[in-house]
Amino acid sequence: MPTFRFNALSQLLLALTGFAAILAGGVVRARAQSAQKPLPAKLISLASPTDQYPLSYLENGQLTGFSAELTDAAAHAVGLKVEHVLAPTAELRRRFENGQFDVLQSYVPVPGQPFFGSASDPYLTLRGAIYARKDFRGLRILSDLKNARMVFVGRNGTGEQLASDHEIVPREIIRCSSMDEALHMIENGDADAVFASRAIAASIIERDNLNNVRSLAIVPDGYERRHCIAVHEGDPAKLLAKLNQGFAIIQRTGEHDQIYQRWFGRFDAPVLSREQVIRYAAPTLAIALAVTIFAFFHQRKLRRRLTRQTKQLAENEALLAEAQRIAHVGHWRYDTATRELTCSPEMLRILERDPRHGDLTYARILQMVPKSERAALHRSARTALKGGGGGELTLSVFPRPDLRKVIQFKAQALQAEPGAENHVLLGTIQDITQQKVFEEDLHTREQLLRAIYDNVPSGLGVVETAGNTFRFISANPGTARLFGLDSNYALAGRLLSNLHLPDDVTHFWIHWFRRALSRTEILKAEASLELGKKHFSLTLIPLGIGHTGQAQLCFLVEDVTERKQIDAEISQGRRLRAVGELVGGIAHEFNNLLTPILLKAELLSTEWQHDHRLNEELGSISRAAQRGADLTRRLLAFGRRSEPENAEVKLSALIRANIDLLRPTIDRRIQLISEVPESLPSLFLNPSDLHQIVLNLLLNARDTLVEKLNKTVDDSWRAHIRVEAASYGPHAIESTNWEKAEAPAGWLCLTLSDNGMGMPQHVQERIFEPFYTTKEVGKGTGLGLATVWHLVTRMGGKIVLQSRVGEGTSFQMWLPVVPAPNAAAAKAETRSPIPDRAGVRICLVEDDELVAHTMATTLRRQHHHVTHYRHGSEAWRHLSLHATGYDLLLLDLDLPGINGIEIARRIRGMRFPGKILVASGRLTESDAREFENIGVDAHLEKPFNPQKLQATIQTCMKGAAKLAAAKA
């Protein structure tokens, strides 16, 4: 009987399903028939392209194609009569925008491209693909298109959008007007790839039998071409709505699918019409429904019964397993009688045991525990068994030799019957490795923070308001040192006003603490304390109201006084060097002018020795030029750091000589006091530089004392200049100007002080600037102290200025003590006579015509053979071919074309056997290092006289003569 009922029900459902399918088919056919009833025709002009194969094109003079047939069918379905306007696509679009016809048959919307019309719903959506040459094998992913010659059809098309979205810039971009043209370019090898609609490209490939084009499925979704029709915006006849209705009608009747199959069916998977779906799918669905209903009734009772039995158990097990997994807790059961150990899956996971290998044994677990901790594990288990209670233990286990875990072991005896002995243990293990790591890491961080807190040189702590002052909640030792207190002084709990600090210091900190509390954000500032001229970098962080009900503040204070002083010194040094570069450049030009003056004056003096009057005039010219040379030499001290000619100097003798020199010229009211010990170590420095330093400082002190003598009326005051010196160890100061790797053997501090006018702060900040002077016009050049600063820093020393207005000024010069090298060989070399060698073949490269002419004339009168080149490039072209024809190359540095250093480098690369002499009005330290690397034999500073020029050439050629003799 149940079977009969089910079969009757199945037959009923099957009949109902079939009836529904027949009814649905009848409705579709009725709608199709009603849609195909003829409607009153209305004539519209339709723009149909003739160059869009296979969508719309001419064949034997007749319009055909998928879009042409489809739009005709849609217009006919809604009673519209079509008059086709035939032309290429570009022309049709232009004419449509000018309003020459009603409907544009083919329009593909492009984002960002302006359009003067309204588009219908898409009547055809075609997916795209990349088409490439078959022999173009380097194209596997989209980014490979950057190596391709890619064709773009039209402007702002889907292919360009794809390239832009994926940031692809092809190796070459080729544009064409149609897809037909693009595919033929790939076929002929004129391009590598193009983005095209699959169906259209396949139609063209089939029609033209293109064999060198392949399709690549590497284009993601979202790059389809949606073909629509377009009408003018705001069309009053609602033409767009009618055409959309026509497309909907032919879609329902299946005519759309028939046209699609006819044109593209061979390139696409078959598409079933709505009637076919209903006709074939309805019986299948009815059968499937019947089978489903049978299975449902058959299994419902069994499923309900099993669900009731297992639901609660499954939920409990799932909750327990999840809880154990989250807490890293596993449970176990051990029977001492059978020695059977049962482990939960989480316990096995903790101990790195694969559940497929079965449970662990107690012996295997003991092997994981270090020997030193096994006794504690035994003791905990026995205690639980004997006492009937529980035991707890934390121990290490090694599931693998290279893996250590920390677990918390808990055991509880299972209560036996009264009078019986306990022999079953239950318990848990919990993996607390990560917890222990965190605890150790936290402990390490606490130790690190404590070490930083106690040892950081900055002041760090927390204060809170306490009436009109502040109370320290905590403060590190650096805070006590910052206040000038002992670092062990306990500040916690003390009031700022009770620390017995100067009032200015107390008010200073109270002011900044209050200012920070009035803000909501962090206050970062730099502040200066006038007392002691201290500078602080402040970081003050408001913490809000503390547990005591008072506003609290965290402070971090750094004493940056020394850094400020160093920054100011570096800044001043950079400023002076910058000015020195400018001055040095000017001095270089003066040297070029003075060189021919000196040379010509000497030459004329030699030629007219018998004319005493002319010789006197020429001597005046030479002396004036030499004074100019001395001035430029002083100016060049600002623009270079050349290696000075050092010698051993006794400071006491040098001071005595300068005082004796100036004593007749100094006002007798000024007392000169020298307290320089004779026992001071000798200096190995440039004696001329030291003389200039002392002389400039003495003259500067004399001038300020004379000024004060002319103004003072106090007869008890006595003007004096005091010179003192003392010796110190190698670590007495840190000089930023000492550039050698090894430290000096010691330092000499030379102090020259006066009790003159003194200087205000703004003058002290600029006193070492070149051309800065406080004297009247004509009474000072502003180069004296600037020269002192440059000479001291060039020696690697340091100068410190201290001055008070009305009290006087003190200059401290820290001079390095370096051991003098063995000068015996050098003195012997100097005393040896230099042979006079004439007839040297010289190539002179000098761009200044006046200097070159004078030097060439001088050299020829000294019986040398001179060839002159003005341009660096011309000189190099000549030397590259005729270098062996010269004994000496005489170079200037600043040359047009190739400069002097580059010529020297190149000619040394040719293994030039002669000598190289550089004559320049300005040599920098980098030039001197470059000369040494290249192999320049000597350099001559402009201006110079004929004697110095001849002596330098003889020195160079003496080396050449020694080398030739050694080879012989």
mmCIF file with all atom_site columns, N, CA and C in Angstrom, residues 249-269:
data_model
loop_
_atom_site.group_PDB
_atom_site.id
_atom_site.type_symbol
_atom_site.label_atom_id
_atom_site.label_alt_id
_atom_site.label_comp_id
_atom_site.label_asym_id
_atom_site.label_entity_id
_atom_site.label_seq_id
_atom_site.pdbx_PDB_ins_code
_atom_site.Cartn_x
_atom_site.Cartn_y
_atom_site.Cartn_z
_atom_site.occupancy
_atom_site.B_iso_or_equiv
_atom_site.pdbx_formal_charge
_atom_site.auth_seq_id
_atom_site.auth_comp_id
_atom_site.auth_asym_id
_atom_site.auth_atom_id
_atom_site.pdbx_PDB_model_num
ATOM 1  N N  . ILE A 1 249 ? 11.806 41.477 -27.939 1.00 0.00 ? 249 ILE A N  1
ATOM 2  C CA . ILE A 1 249 ? 10.857 40.576 -28.612 1.00 0.00 ? 249 ILE A CA 1
ATOM 3  C C  . ILE A 1 249 ? 11.612 39.480 -29.353 1.00 0.00 ? 249 ILE A C  1
ATOM 4  N N  . ILE A 1 250 ? 12.634 39.842 -30.133 1.00 0.00 ? 250 ILE A N  1
ATOM 5  C CA . ILE A 1 250 ? 13.342 38.811 -30.897 1.00 0.00 ? 250 ILE A CA 1
ATOM 6  C C  . ILE A 1 250 ? 14.170 37.931 -29.974 1.00 0.00 ? 250 ILE A C  1
ATOM 7  N N  . GLN A 1 251 ? 14.490 38.425 -28.761 1.00 0.00 ? 251 GLN A N  1
ATOM 8  C CA . GLN A 1 251 ? 15.176 37.562 -27.795 1.00 0.00 ? 251 GLN A CA 1
ATOM 9  C C  . GLN A 1 251 ? 14.221 36.489 -27.283 1.00 0.00 ? 251 GLN A C  1
ATOM 10 N N  . ARG A 1 252 ? 12.960 36.898 -26.994 1.00 0.00 ? 252 ARG A N  1
ATOM 11 C CA . ARG A 1 252 ? 11.984 35.930 -26.482 1.00 0.00 ? 252 ARG A CA 1
ATOM 12 C C  . ARG A 1 252 ? 11.576 34.916 -27.554 1.00 0.00 ? 252 ARG A C  1
ATOM 13 N N  . THR A 1 253 ? 11.433 35.346 -28.757 1.00 0.00 ? 253 THR A N  1
ATOM 14 C CA . THR A 1 253 ? 10.987 34.431 -29.828 1.00 0.00 ? 253 THR A CA 1
ATOM 15 C C  . THR A 1 253 ? 12.101 33.511 -30.293 1.00 0.00 ? 253 THR A C  1
ATOM 16 N N  . GLY A 1 254 ? 13.333 33.738 -29.878 1.00 0.00 ? 254 GLY A N  1
ATOM 17 C CA . GLY A 1 254 ? 14.437 32.886 -30.300 1.00 0.00 ? 254 GLY A CA 1
ATOM 18 C C  . GLY A 1 254 ? 15.087 33.333 -31.586 1.00 0.00 ? 254 GLY A C  1
ATOM 19 N N  . GLU A 1 255 ? 14.556 34.397 -32.240 1.00 0.00 ? 255 GLU A N  1
ATOM 20 C CA . GLU A 1 255 ? 15.147 34.846 -33.495 1.00 0.00 ? 255 GLU A CA 1
ATOM 21 C C  . GLU A 1 255 ? 16.566 35.383 -33.278 1.00 0.00 ? 255 GLU A C  1
ATOM 22 N N  . HIS A 1 256 ? 16.805 35.995 -32.119 1.00 0.00 ? 256 HIS A N  1
ATOM 23 C CA . HIS A 1 256 ? 18.148 36.490 -31.794 1.00 0.00 ? 256 HIS A CA 1
ATOM 24 C C  . HIS A 1 256 ? 19.151 35.346 -31.784 1.00 0.00 ? 256 HIS A C  1
ATOM 25 N N  . ASP A 1 257 ? 18.779 34.223 -31.123 1.00 0.00 ? 257 ASP A N  1
ATOM 26 C CA . ASP A 1 257 ? 19.690 33.075 -31.045 1.00 0.00 ? 257 ASP A CA 1
ATOM 27 C C  . ASP A 1 257 ? 19.932 32.476 -32.420 1.00 0.00 ? 257 ASP A C  1
ATOM 28 N N  . GLN A 1 258 ? 18.897 32.468 -33.268 1.00 0.00 ? 258 GLN A N  1
ATOM 29 C CA . GLN A 1 258 ? 19.073 31.909 -34.608 1.00 0.00 ? 258 GLN A CA 1
ATOM 30 C C  . GLN A 1 258 ? 20.070 32.735 -35.415 1.00 0.00 ? 258 GLN A C  1
ATOM 31 N N  . ILE A 1 259 ? 19.944 34.054 -35.343 1.00 0.00 ? 259 ILE A N  1
ATOM 32 C CA . ILE A 1 259 ? 20.888 34.912 -36.081 1.00 0.00 ? 259 ILE A CA 1
ATOM 33 C C  . ILE A 1 259 ? 22.307 34.743 -35.516 1.00 0.00 ? 259 ILE A C  1
ATOM 34 N N  . TYR A 1 260 ? 22.435 34.671 -34.198 1.00 0.00 ? 260 TYR A N  1
ATOM 35 C CA . TYR A 1 260 ? 23.751 34.492 -33.571 1.00 0.00 ? 260 TYR A CA 1
ATOM 36 C C  . TYR A 1 260 ? 24.391 33.181 -34.006 1.00 0.00 ? 260 TYR A C  1
ATOM 37 N N  . GLN A 1 261 ? 23.580 32.087 -34.005 1.00 0.00 ? 261 GLN A N  1
ATOM 38 C CA . GLN A 1 261 ? 24.119 30.787 -34.406 1.00 0.00 ? 261 GLN A CA 1
ATOM 39 C C  . GLN A 1 261 ? 24.581 30.800 -35.851 1.00 0.00 ? 261 GLN A C  1
ATOM 40 N N  . ARG A 1 262 ? 23.840 31.502 -36.696 1.00 0.00 ? 262 ARG A N  1
ATOM 41 C CA . ARG A 1 262 ? 24.188 31.527 -38.104 1.00 0.00 ? 262 ARG A CA 1
ATOM 42 C C  . ARG A 1 262 ? 25.535 32.221 -38.332 1.00 0.00 ? 262 ARG A C  1
ATOM 43 N N  . TRP A 1 263 ? 25.833 33.257 -37.553 1.00 0.00 ? 263 TRP A N  1
ATOM 44 C CA . TRP A 1 263 ? 27.067 34.012 -37.777 1.00 0.00 ? 263 TRP A CA 1
ATOM 45 C C  . TRP A 1 263 ? 28.229 33.546 -36.880 1.00 0.00 ? 263 TRP A C  1
ATOM 46 N N  . PHE A 1 264 ? 27.909 33.173 -35.633 1.00 0.00 ? 264 PHE A N  1
ATOM 47 C CA . PHE A 1 264 ? 29.010 32.862 -34.704 1.00 0.00 ? 264 PHE A CA 1
ATOM 48 C C  . PHE A 1 264 ? 28.903 31.504 -34.055 1.00 0.00 ? 264 PHE A C  1
ATOM 49 N N  . GLY A 1 265 ? 27.892 30.722 -34.410 1.00 0.00 ? 265 GLY A N  1
ATOM 50 C CA . GLY A 1 265 ? 27.704 29.444 -33.733 1.00 0.00 ? 265 GLY A CA 1
ATOM 51 C C  . GLY A 1 265 ? 28.876 28.503 -33.887 1.00 0.00 ? 265 GLY A C  1
ATOM 52 N N  . ARG A 1 266 ? 29.544 28.513 -35.035 1.00 0.00 ? 266 ARG A N  1
ATOM 53 C CA . ARG A 1 266 ? 30.668 27.607 -35.245 1.00 0.00 ? 266 ARG A CA 1
ATOM 54 C C  . ARG A 1 266 ? 31.890 27.966 -34.411 1.00 0.00 ? 266 ARG A C  1
ATOM 55 N N  . PHE A 1 267 ? 31.902 29.215 -33.839 1.00 0.00 ? 267 PHE A N  1
ATOM 56 C CA . PHE A 1 267 ? 33.034 29.615 -32.999 1.00 0.00 ? 267 PHE A CA 1
ATOM 57 C C  . PHE A 1 267 ? 32.705 29.564 -31.519 1.00 0.00 ? 267 PHE A C  1
ATOM 58 N N  . ASP A 1 268 ? 31.484 29.246 -31.167 1.00 0.00 ? 268 ASP A N  1
ATOM 59 C CA . ASP A 1 268 ? 31.061 29.326 -29.769 1.00 0.00 ? 268 ASP A CA 1
ATOM 60 C C  . ASP A 1 268 ? 30.320 28.049 -29.425 1.00 0.00 ? 268 ASP A C  1
ATOM 61 N N  . ALA A 1 269 ? 30.126 27.795 -28.124 1.00 0.00 ? 269 ALA A N  1
ATOM 62 C CA . ALA A 1 269 ? 29.367 26.627 -27.682 1.00 0.00 ? 269 ALA A CA 1
ATOM 63 C C  . ALA A 1 269 ? 27.912 26.801 -28.086 1.00 0.00 ? 269 ALA A C  1
#
